[in-house]
Amino acid sequence: MTSSADGPAQRPSKRERTLAALVEAGLELFEQQGYEATTVAQIARAAGVTEMTFFRYFAAKEHLLLDDPYDPVLIAAIGAQPRSDPPFLRAARGIRAAWRALPEPETPVIRRRVRIAARTPALRGATWRSTGNTERAIVEQLVTDGAEPEVAGVAAASVLAALVAGLFAWAEHETQTLAEAIERALDVIDVAS
Amino acid sequence: MTSSADGPAQRPSKRERTLAALVEAGLELFEQQGYEATTVAQIARAAGVTEMTFFRYFAAKEHLLLDDPYDPVLIAAIGAQPRSDPPFLRAARGIRAAWRALPEPETPVIRRRVRIAARTPALRGATWRSTGNTERAIVEQLVTDGAEPEVAGVAAASVLAALVAGLFAWAEHETQTLAEAIERALDVIDVAS
DNA sequence: TCCGAAAATGTTAGCTACTAACATTATGGC
DNA sequence: GCCATAATGTTAGTAGCTAACATTTTCGGA
C-alpha cells in the first residue's frame, strides 16, 4: 500500500510530525492563556505526547519560541563593511545589508512567536539572552577587523538590542513587512548616515 | 544594659542584619562555586536562616544580584536634552550627563555583583530584563518629548544595551573607574558627536 | 518590669521546570 | 516478517518558588 504514486511528497517522519504538533499546540495555548499560565504538561497533552517527550524536542519551555538561523549571513555582511567606519556603524550597516539581501520569510508563524515573546516580560530577557551566540559572532568579526574587544562588545550588544526592539515593534504592526521594520530600527541608531 | 551611650549609631535592626547576611553569603558562594551550582538552600543555611526566609527578602534567586536605583536621575537627564537631537542621541547623551553628575558609588560590592552577572550566561539575559523598568521610563520620556513610540523603543533598548555592556566590561577591569567605563561605552555608540 | 501587638521566622505541603536511568513500543530497511 | 534503532513512556528525583498556618522575637508602652 505504500506504492510510489501515493502522494507527491514524502510523508513527514514521525519526528517531524511530533515536532509540528508540539509547536502548534504551544503557540495555541500561549496565545489563549499566556506563556506563564501554560504548562509544559498541557502542551504535551495537547500534542498527544508526554511531558518527557517535550523536553526531548526542546531543552527548555522557552525554546519553543526562540530560534534564529541567520547568524552566518549577518556576520559575513558585517565583515564586508569598510574598515574605515567605526565598529558600531559597521555592525549596524552590516545587519542592514544582510537583511536587504534576504528573502521575506514565512512571516505568519514567526510573527506569532515574536508577538508572544514581546508580550511576556520574562521572555523579553530570554530573547536577548538567546542572541548570545549572534553577539559573540559579531564581536569576533569586529575584533578580527581591528576593533578593541570592549568596543566591539558594546557595539554588538547595542545593535542587536535595536534589532530585537525592531522585531518586537514589527510583531504588533500587521501592516509592516519585516524588512521595513528592520530598516526603521536601524535608521534610529544609525544617526550619522 | 541598653543604655543610651552604648554605641554611636543605632544597632541595625534584625531585618537589616539578615539581609546583609544573605547578600554576603550569596556573593561568597556564587564566587566560589558559580551561580547555577549554588542553591538557595545553601545560601540560606550559610546565613543562618531558612530557604523560606530567603524568598521573603528576594522574590527570586537572581534578585540577590540585581537592583538599580538610578532610574529617576537618568530620565531627568534625558528630558533635559535638546529636542532638536534625534531620540537615540538624546538617550545616549542624557545617560552620559547623568553619570557625570553622580558620585562614584561604593564600587566593591557592585563590582562583585556585576562580575558574577557578566560571567553567568543565564544572568546576562536576566540583567537585561531587569532593565525593563528603566527602559519603560526612558521610552516614556522620549515619547513625551515627541518621539514615535517605536523609535523610542529602539533607542532606549539600544542605549541600555550599550550601558550594560559597558558595565560588564568594567567589572573585569580593576583599573577602570565606573564613570570611565560608562563614558567609553557611550562613545562607542555616539558616533556623530 | 512585664505584656501584648506586630514583625520575623519556621513548618509543611505542593506546583512547575527540568534531569537521569531504565523499560517499552513503534519505524523502516533488509 | 525480522531486527536494529529511533521514538516514546515510566518512575523518581532536584531546584526554584508559592501559600497557609504555627511559632518565636522584637520592641514600645502600661
CSV table of C-alpha atoms (C1' of nucleotides) in Angstrom, one decimal:
chain,number,residue,atom,x,y,z
A,1,MET,CA,0.0,0.0,0.0
A,2,THR,CA,3.0,2.3,0.2
A,3,SER,CA,3.1,2.4,-3.6
A,4,SER,CA,5.1,5.1,-5.2
A,5,ALA,CA,2.2,7.1,-6.7
A,6,ASP,CA,0.5,7.5,-3.4
A,7,GLY,CA,1.5,11.1,-2.6
A,8,PRO,CA,3.6,13.7,-4.2
A,9,ALA,CA,6.0,14.4,-1.4
A,10,GLN,CA,7.3,12.1,1.2
A,11,ARG,CA,5.1,11.7,4.2
A,12,PRO,CA,6.8,13.6,7.1
A,13,SER,CA,8.6,11.3,9.5
A,14,LYS,CA,7.2,10.8,13.0
A,15,ARG,CA,9.7,13.1,14.4
A,16,GLU,CA,8.7,15.9,12.1
A,17,ARG,CA,5.0,15.3,12.9
A,18,THR,CA,5.5,15.3,16.7
A,19,LEU,CA,7.6,18.5,16.4
A,20,ALA,CA,4.9,20.3,14.4
A,21,ALA,CA,2.2,19.1,16.8
A,22,LEU,CA,4.2,20.5,19.8
A,23,VAL,CA,4.9,23.8,18.1
A,24,GLU,CA,1.3,24.3,17.1
A,25,ALA,CA,-0.1,23.2,20.4
A,26,GLY,CA,2.3,25.5,22.2
A,27,LEU,CA,1.5,28.6,20.1
A,28,GLU,CA,-2.2,28.0,20.5
A,29,LEU,CA,-2.0,27.6,24.3
A,30,PHE,CA,0.4,30.5,24.8
A,31,GLU,CA,-1.9,32.8,22.8
A,32,GLN,CA,-5.0,31.7,24.6
A,33,GLN,CA,-3.8,31.7,28.2
A,34,GLY,CA,-0.5,33.4,28.1
A,35,TYR,CA,3.0,31.9,28.3
A,36,GLU,CA,3.4,31.7,32.1
A,37,ALA,CA,0.0,30.2,32.7
A,38,THR,CA,0.6,27.5,30.2
A,39,THR,CA,2.3,24.3,31.5
A,40,VAL,CA,4.6,22.1,29.6
A,41,ALA,CA,2.4,19.2,30.6
A,42,GLN,CA,-0.6,20.9,28.9
A,43,ILE,CA,1.3,21.4,25.7
A,44,ALA,CA,2.5,17.8,25.7
A,45,ARG,CA,-1.0,16.5,26.3
A,46,ALA,CA,-2.5,18.7,23.6
A,47,ALA,CA,0.1,17.3,21.2
A,48,GLY,CA,-0.8,13.8,22.3
A,49,VAL,CA,2.5,13.1,24.0
A,50,THR,CA,4.1,13.1,27.4
A,51,GLU,CA,6.0,15.9,29.2
A,52,MET,CA,9.2,14.0,28.9
A,53,THR,CA,8.9,13.9,25.1
A,54,PHE,CA,8.5,17.7,25.1
A,55,PHE,CA,12.0,18.1,26.6
A,56,ARG,CA,13.4,15.7,24.1
A,57,TYR,CA,12.5,18.3,21.4
A,58,PHE,CA,13.1,21.5,23.4
A,59,ALA,CA,15.8,21.9,26.1
A,60,ALA,CA,13.5,24.4,27.8
A,61,LYS,CA,10.0,25.7,27.6
A,62,GLU,CA,11.1,29.0,26.1
A,63,HIS,CA,12.9,27.2,23.3
A,64,LEU,CA,9.6,26.5,21.6
A,65,LEU,CA,9.6,30.2,20.7
A,66,LEU,CA,13.2,31.0,20.1
A,67,ASP,CA,15.5,30.1,17.3
A,68,ASP,CA,17.4,32.2,14.8
A,69,PRO,CA,19.1,30.7,11.8
A,70,TYR,CA,20.5,34.0,10.5
A,71,ASP,CA,23.9,34.2,12.1
A,72,PRO,CA,26.2,33.3,9.2
A,73,VAL,CA,24.6,35.8,6.8
A,74,LEU,CA,24.9,38.6,9.4
A,75,ILE,CA,28.5,38.2,10.3
A,76,ALA,CA,29.5,37.9,6.7
A,77,ALA,CA,27.8,41.1,5.9
A,78,ILE,CA,29.4,42.8,8.8
A,79,GLY,CA,32.8,41.6,7.7
A,80,ALA,CA,32.2,43.2,4.3
A,81,GLN,CA,31.8,46.7,5.7
A,82,PRO,CA,34.5,49.2,5.1
A,83,ARG,CA,37.0,49.2,8.0
A,84,SER,CA,37.3,53.0,7.9
A,85,ASP,CA,33.9,53.1,9.7
A,86,PRO,CA,33.8,52.7,13.4
A,87,PRO,CA,32.7,49.3,14.8
A,88,PHE,CA,29.3,50.4,15.8
A,89,LEU,CA,28.4,51.6,12.3
A,90,ARG,CA,30.0,48.5,10.7
A,91,ALA,CA,27.7,46.3,12.8
A,92,ALA,CA,24.6,48.4,12.1
A,93,ARG,CA,25.1,48.7,8.4
A,94,GLY,CA,26.2,45.1,8.0
A,95,ILE,CA,22.9,43.9,9.5
A,96,ARG,CA,21.0,46.3,7.3
A,97,ALA,CA,22.8,45.0,4.2
A,98,ALA,CA,22.3,41.3,5.2
A,99,TRP,CA,18.6,41.8,5.7
A,100,ARG,CA,18.2,43.6,2.4
A,101,ALA,CA,19.6,40.6,0.7
A,102,LEU,CA,17.4,38.1,2.4
A,103,PRO,CA,14.0,37.0,1.1
A,104,GLU,CA,11.0,37.7,3.2
A,105,PRO,CA,10.5,34.6,5.3
A,106,GLU,CA,7.2,32.9,6.0
A,107,THR,CA,6.1,35.5,8.4
A,108,PRO,CA,2.9,34.1,10.0
A,109,VAL,CA,4.5,31.7,12.3
A,110,ILE,CA,7.4,34.0,13.1
A,111,ARG,CA,5.1,36.8,13.9
A,112,ARG,CA,3.1,34.7,16.3
A,113,ARG,CA,6.2,33.7,18.1
A,114,VAL,CA,7.7,37.1,18.3
A,115,ARG,CA,4.4,38.6,19.5
A,116,ILE,CA,4.2,36.1,22.4
A,117,ALA,CA,7.8,36.9,23.3
A,118,ALA,CA,7.3,40.6,23.1
A,119,ARG,CA,4.3,40.5,25.4
A,120,THR,CA,5.8,38.3,28.0
A,121,PRO,CA,8.3,40.2,30.3
A,122,ALA,CA,10.1,37.0,31.2
A,123,LEU,CA,10.6,36.2,27.6
A,124,ARG,CA,12.0,39.6,26.6
A,125,GLY,CA,15.0,38.8,28.7
A,126,ALA,CA,15.2,35.3,27.3
A,127,THR,CA,15.1,36.7,23.8
A,128,TRP,CA,18.1,38.9,24.4
A,129,ARG,CA,19.9,36.0,26.0
A,130,SER,CA,19.2,33.9,23.1
A,131,THR,CA,21.0,36.4,20.9
A,132,GLY,CA,24.1,35.4,22.8
A,133,ASN,CA,25.6,33.4,20.0
A,134,THR,CA,24.9,36.0,17.5
A,135,GLU,CA,26.5,38.6,19.8
A,136,ARG,CA,29.6,36.5,20.2
A,137,ALA,CA,29.9,36.0,16.5
A,138,ILE,CA,29.6,39.7,15.8
A,139,VAL,CA,32.2,40.6,18.4
A,140,GLU,CA,34.6,38.1,16.9
A,141,GLN,CA,34.1,39.6,13.5
A,142,LEU,CA,34.6,43.1,14.7
A,143,VAL,CA,37.7,42.2,16.7
A,144,THR,CA,39.1,40.4,13.7
A,145,ASP,CA,38.7,43.6,11.7
A,146,GLY,CA,40.7,45.5,14.3
A,147,ALA,CA,38.3,46.7,17.0
A,148,GLU,CA,39.1,46.6,20.7
A,149,PRO,CA,37.1,43.8,22.5
A,150,GLU,CA,35.3,46.2,24.8
A,151,VAL,CA,34.3,48.4,22.0
A,152,ALA,CA,33.1,45.5,19.9
A,153,GLY,CA,31.1,44.2,22.8
A,154,VAL,CA,29.3,47.4,23.3
A,155,ALA,CA,28.6,47.8,19.6
A,156,ALA,CA,27.3,44.3,19.1
A,157,ALA,CA,25.0,44.4,22.2
A,158,SER,CA,23.7,47.8,21.2
A,159,VAL,CA,22.9,46.9,17.6
A,160,LEU,CA,21.4,43.6,18.5
A,161,ALA,CA,19.2,45.3,21.1
A,162,ALA,CA,17.9,47.7,18.4
A,163,LEU,CA,17.3,44.8,16.1
A,164,VAL,CA,15.2,42.9,18.7
A,165,ALA,CA,13.3,46.1,19.6
A,166,GLY,CA,12.5,46.4,15.9
A,167,LEU,CA,11.3,42.8,15.8
A,168,PHE,CA,9.0,43.4,18.7
A,169,ALA,CA,7.6,46.5,17.1
A,170,TRP,CA,7.0,44.7,13.9
A,171,ALA,CA,5.1,41.9,15.6
A,172,GLU,CA,2.5,44.3,16.7
A,173,HIS,CA,2.1,46.1,13.3
A,174,GLU,CA,0.3,43.8,10.8
A,175,THR,CA,0.8,46.3,8.0
A,176,GLN,CA,4.6,46.4,8.2
A,177,THR,CA,6.9,43.9,6.4
A,178,LEU,CA,9.8,42.5,8.4
A,179,ALA,CA,12.3,44.2,6.1
A,180,GLU,CA,10.7,47.6,6.6
A,181,ALA,CA,10.7,47.2,10.4
A,182,ILE,CA,14.4,46.3,10.5
A,183,GLU,CA,15.2,49.2,8.3
A,184,ARG,CA,13.4,51.6,10.5
A,185,ALA,CA,15.0,50.2,13.6
A,186,LEU,CA,18.5,50.6,12.1
A,187,ASP,CA,17.7,54.1,11.0
A,188,VAL,CA,17.1,55.0,14.6
A,189,ILE,CA,20.6,54.2,15.7
A,190,ASP,CA,22.5,54.9,12.5
A,191,VAL,CA,22.2,58.6,13.0
A,192,ALA,CA,25.4,59.6,11.2
A,193,SER,CA,24.3,58.2,7.9
B,1,MET,CA,22.2,47.5,79.7
B,2,THR,CA,20.5,49.1,76.7
B,3,SER,CA,21.7,52.5,77.9
B,4,SER,CA,21.9,55.4,75.6
B,5,ALA,CA,25.7,55.8,75.5
B,6,ASP,CA,26.3,52.2,74.4
B,7,GLY,CA,27.2,52.7,70.7
B,8,PRO,CA,27.5,55.7,68.4
B,9,ALA,CA,25.0,54.6,65.8
B,10,GLN,CA,21.8,52.6,66.2
B,11,ARG,CA,22.4,48.9,66.1
B,12,PRO,CA,21.0,47.6,62.8
B,13,SER,CA,17.6,46.0,63.0
B,14,LYS,CA,17.2,42.3,62.7
B,15,ARG,CA,15.8,42.7,59.2
B,16,GLU,CA,18.9,44.7,58.1
B,17,ARG,CA,21.2,42.1,59.7
B,18,THR,CA,19.5,39.2,58.0
B,19,LEU,CA,19.6,41.0,54.6
B,20,ALA,CA,23.3,41.7,54.9
B,21,ALA,CA,24.0,38.1,55.9
B,22,LEU,CA,22.1,36.8,52.9
B,23,VAL,CA,23.8,39.1,50.5
B,24,GLU,CA,27.3,38.3,51.8
B,25,ALA,CA,26.6,34.6,51.9
B,26,GLY,CA,25.2,34.6,48.4
B,27,LEU,CA,28.1,36.6,46.9
B,28,GLU,CA,30.7,34.3,48.6
B,29,LEU,CA,29.0,31.1,47.4
B,30,PHE,CA,28.4,32.4,43.9
B,31,GLU,CA,32.1,33.4,43.6
B,32,GLN,CA,33.3,30.1,45.0
B,33,GLN,CA,31.1,27.6,43.1
B,34,GLY,CA,29.3,29.6,40.5
B,35,TYR,CA,25.8,30.9,40.3
B,36,GLU,CA,24.0,27.9,39.0
B,37,ALA,CA,25.8,25.4,41.2
B,38,THR,CA,24.8,27.4,44.3
B,39,THR,CA,21.4,26.5,45.8
B,40,VAL,CA,19.1,28.9,47.6
B,41,ALA,CA,19.0,26.4,50.5
B,42,GLN,CA,22.8,26.7,50.7
B,43,ILE,CA,22.7,30.5,50.9
B,44,ALA,CA,20.0,30.4,53.5
B,45,ARG,CA,21.9,27.9,55.6
B,46,ALA,CA,25.1,29.9,55.4
B,47,ALA,CA,23.2,33.0,56.6
B,48,GLY,CA,21.7,31.0,59.5
B,49,VAL,CA,18.2,31.1,58.1
B,50,THR,CA,15.6,29.0,56.2
B,51,GLU,CA,15.0,28.8,52.5
B,52,MET,CA,11.6,30.4,53.0
B,53,THR,CA,13.2,33.4,54.6
B,54,PHE,CA,15.4,33.9,51.6
B,55,PHE,CA,12.3,34.3,49.4
B,56,ARG,CA,10.9,36.8,51.9
B,57,TYR,CA,13.8,39.1,51.1
B,58,PHE,CA,14.3,38.3,47.4
B,59,ALA,CA,11.5,37.4,45.0
B,60,ALA,CA,13.9,35.2,43.1
B,61,LYS,CA,17.4,33.8,43.3
B,62,GLU,CA,18.7,36.3,40.7
B,63,HIS,CA,17.3,39.3,42.7
B,64,LEU,CA,20.2,38.9,45.1
B,65,LEU,CA,22.4,40.3,42.4
B,66,LEU,CA,20.2,42.8,40.6
B,67,ASP,CA,18.9,46.2,41.7
B,68,ASP,CA,19.4,49.6,40.2
B,69,PRO,CA,18.4,52.8,42.0
B,70,TYR,CA,19.4,55.2,39.2
B,71,ASP,CA,16.2,55.5,37.2
B,72,PRO,CA,15.0,58.9,38.3
B,73,VAL,CA,18.3,60.6,37.6
B,74,LEU,CA,18.6,59.1,34.2
B,75,ILE,CA,15.2,60.1,32.9
B,76,ALA,CA,15.5,63.6,34.2
B,77,ALA,CA,18.8,64.0,32.4
B,78,ILE,CA,17.3,62.6,29.2
B,79,GLY,CA,14.4,65.0,29.4
B,80,ALA,CA,16.9,67.8,29.7
B,81,GLN,CA,18.5,67.1,26.3
B,82,PRO,CA,17.7,69.4,23.4
B,83,ARG,CA,14.8,68.2,21.4
B,84,SER,CA,16.5,69.1,18.2
B,85,ASP,CA,18.6,65.9,18.5
B,86,PRO,CA,17.1,62.6,17.4
B,87,PRO,CA,15.8,60.3,20.2
B,88,PHE,CA,18.7,58.0,20.1
B,89,LEU,CA,21.2,60.7,20.7
B,90,ARG,CA,19.0,62.3,23.4
B,91,ALA,CA,19.0,59.0,25.3
B,92,ALA,CA,22.7,58.4,24.9
B,93,ARG,CA,23.8,61.8,25.9
B,94,GLY,CA,21.3,62.0,28.7
B,95,ILE,CA,22.7,59.0,30.3
B,96,ARG,CA,26.2,60.3,29.9
B,97,ALA,CA,25.3,63.6,31.5
B,98,ALA,CA,23.5,61.8,34.4
B,99,TRP,CA,26.5,59.7,35.1
B,100,ARG,CA,28.9,62.6,35.1
B,101,ALA,CA,26.8,64.3,37.8
B,102,LEU,CA,26.8,61.2,40.0
B,103,PRO,CA,29.3,60.5,42.7
B,104,GLU,CA,31.3,57.3,42.3
B,105,PRO,CA,29.4,54.7,44.3
B,106,GLU,CA,30.8,52.2,46.7
B,107,THR,CA,32.2,50.0,43.9
B,108,PRO,CA,33.5,46.9,45.7
B,109,VAL,CA,30.1,45.2,46.2
B,110,ILE,CA,28.7,46.4,42.9
B,111,ARG,CA,31.7,45.1,41.1
B,112,ARG,CA,31.4,41.7,42.7
B,113,ARG,CA,27.8,41.5,41.7
B,114,VAL,CA,28.3,42.7,38.1
B,115,ARG,CA,31.1,40.4,37.6
B,116,ILE,CA,29.1,37.4,38.6
B,117,ALA,CA,26.3,38.5,36.4
B,118,ALA,CA,28.7,39.1,33.5
B,119,ARG,CA,30.1,35.6,33.8
B,120,THR,CA,26.9,33.7,34.1
B,121,PRO,CA,25.1,33.4,30.7
B,122,ALA,CA,21.7,32.9,32.3
B,123,LEU,CA,22.2,36.1,34.2
B,124,ARG,CA,23.2,38.3,31.2
B,125,GLY,CA,19.7,37.8,30.0
B,126,ALA,CA,18.3,38.5,33.4
B,127,THR,CA,20.3,41.7,33.7
B,128,TRP,CA,18.8,43.0,30.5
B,129,ARG,CA,15.3,42.0,31.6
B,130,SER,CA,15.9,43.8,34.9
B,131,THR,CA,16.4,47.0,33.0
B,132,GLY,CA,12.8,46.7,31.9
B,133,ASN,CA,11.7,49.5,34.3
B,134,THR,CA,14.4,51.8,33.2
B,135,GLU,CA,13.6,51.1,29.6
B,136,ARG,CA,10.0,51.9,30.0
B,137,ALA,CA,10.8,55.1,31.8
B,138,ILE,CA,13.2,56.2,29.0
B,139,VAL,CA,10.6,55.4,26.4
B,140,GLU,CA,8.0,57.4,28.2
B,141,GLN,CA,10.3,60.4,28.5
B,142,LEU,CA,11.3,60.2,24.8
B,143,VAL,CA,7.7,59.9,23.7
B,144,THR,CA,6.7,62.9,25.9
B,145,ASP,CA,9.3,64.8,24.1
B,146,GLY,CA,7.8,64.0,20.8
B,147,ALA,CA,9.3,60.7,19.6
B,148,GLU,CA,7.3,58.0,18.0
B,149,PRO,CA,6.8,55.0,20.3
B,150,GLU,CA,8.6,52.5,18.0
B,151,VAL,CA,11.5,54.8,17.6
B,152,ALA,CA,11.7,55.5,21.3
B,153,GLY,CA,11.7,51.7,22.0
B,154,VAL,CA,14.6,51.1,19.7
B,155,ALA,CA,16.6,54.0,21.1
B,156,ALA,CA,16.0,53.0,24.7
B,157,ALA,CA,16.8,49.3,24.2
B,158,SER,CA,19.9,50.1,22.2
B,159,VAL,CA,21.4,52.6,24.6
B,160,LEU,CA,20.7,50.5,27.6
B,161,ALA,CA,22.3,47.5,26.0
B,162,ALA,CA,25.4,49.6,25.5
B,163,LEU,CA,25.3,50.7,29.1
B,164,VAL,CA,25.1,47.2,30.3
B,165,ALA,CA,27.8,46.0,28.0
B,166,GLY,CA,30.0,48.8,29.4
B,167,LEU,CA,29.2,47.7,33.0
B,168,PHE,CA,30.2,44.1,32.1
B,169,ALA,CA,33.5,45.3,30.7
B,170,TRP,CA,34.1,47.5,33.7
B,171,ALA,CA,33.6,44.6,36.1
B,172,GLU,CA,36.6,42.8,34.6
B,173,HIS,CA,39.0,45.8,34.6
B,174,GLU,CA,40.1,46.6,38.1
B,175,THR,CA,42.0,49.7,36.9
B,176,GLN,CA,39.0,51.4,35.4
B,177,THR,CA,36.5,53.6,37.3
B,178,LEU,CA,32.8,53.1,36.7
B,179,ALA,CA,32.5,56.6,35.2
B,180,GLU,CA,35.3,56.0,32.7
B,181,ALA,CA,33.7,52.7,31.6
B,182,ILE,CA,30.3,54.3,31.0
B,183,GLU,CA,31.9,57.2,29.1
B,184,ARG,CA,33.8,54.7,26.9
B,185,ALA,CA,30.6,52.7,26.2
B,186,LEU,CA,28.6,55.7,25.2
B,187,ASP,CA,31.4,56.9,23.0
B,188,VAL,CA,31.1,53.7,21.0
B,189,ILE,CA,27.5,54.4,20.0
B,190,ASP,CA,27.5,58.2,19.9
B,191,VAL,CA,29.4,58.3,16.7
B,192,ALA,CA,28.0,61.6,15.5
B,193,SER,CA,29.3,63.6,18.3
C,1,DT,C1',9.5,45.1,84.5
C,2,DC,C1',6.2,42.9,82.4
C,3,DC,C1',3.0,42.5,78.3
C,4,DG,C1',1.0,42.3,74.1
C,5,DA,C1',0.9,43.6,69.2
C,6,DA,C1',3.5,43.2,65.2
C,7,DA,C1',7.5,41.8,62.8
C,8,DA,C1',10.4,38.0,61.7
C,9,DT,C1',11.0,33.3,61.1
C,10,DG,C1',9.8,28.4,60.8
C,11,DT,C1',7.0,24.3,59.1
C,12,DT,C1',4.6,21.8,55.9
C,13,DA,C1',2.8,20.8,51.6
C,14,DG,C1',2.6,21.5,46.9
C,15,DC,C1',3.3,23.1,42.0
C,16,DT,C1',6.3,23.6,37.8
C,17,DA,C1',10.5,23.3,35.2
C,18,DC,C1',13.9,20.1,34.3
C,19,DT,C1',17.1,15.7,34.5
C,20,DA,C1',18.5,10.9,34.7
C,21,DA,C1',18.0,5.8,34.3
C,22,DC,C1',15.7,2.4,32.6
C,23,DA,C1',11.7,0.0,30.2
C,24,DT,C1',8.7,-0.3,26.2
C,25,DT,C1',6.8,0.5,21.8
C,26,DA,C1',6.9,1.9,17.0
C,27,DT,C1',9.5,2.5,12.3
C,28,DG,C1',11.6,1.3,8.4
C,29,DG,C1',15.3,-1.0,5.8
C,30,DC,C1',16.6,-5.7,4.7
D,1,DG,C1',8.3,-10.9,8.7
D,2,DC,C1',12.8,-9.6,11.4
D,3,DC,C1',15.5,-6.8,13.8
D,4,DA,C1',18.3,-2.7,14.9
D,5,DT,C1',17.2,1.6,16.2
D,6,DA,C1',14.6,5.6,16.8
D,7,DA,C1',10.8,7.4,19.4
D,8,DT,C1',8.3,7.4,23.4
D,9,DG,C1',6.9,6.1,28.1
D,10,DT,C1',7.7,5.4,33.3
D,11,DT,C1',9.5,6.5,37.5
D,12,DA,C1',11.9,9.0,40.6
D,13,DG,C1',14.2,12.9,42.0
D,14,DT,C1',16.2,18.0,42.4
D,15,DA,C1',15.7,23.0,42.5
D,16,DG,C1',13.1,27.3,42.3
D,17,DC,C1',9.2,29.2,44.1
D,18,DT,C1',4.3,29.8,46.5
D,19,DA,C1',0.7,29.5,50.0
D,20,DA,C1',-1.3,28.7,54.7
D,21,DC,C1',-0.6,28.3,59.1
D,22,DA,C1',2.2,28.0,63.5
D,23,DT,C1',5.9,29.8,66.3
D,24,DT,C1',9.2,32.8,68.0
D,25,DT,C1',11.4,37.5,68.5
D,26,DT,C1',11.5,42.1,68.9
D,27,DC,C1',10.2,46.4,70.9
D,28,DG,C1',7.4,50.1,72.6
D,29,DG,C1',4.2,51.3,76.2
D,30,DA,C1',1.4,50.4,80.6
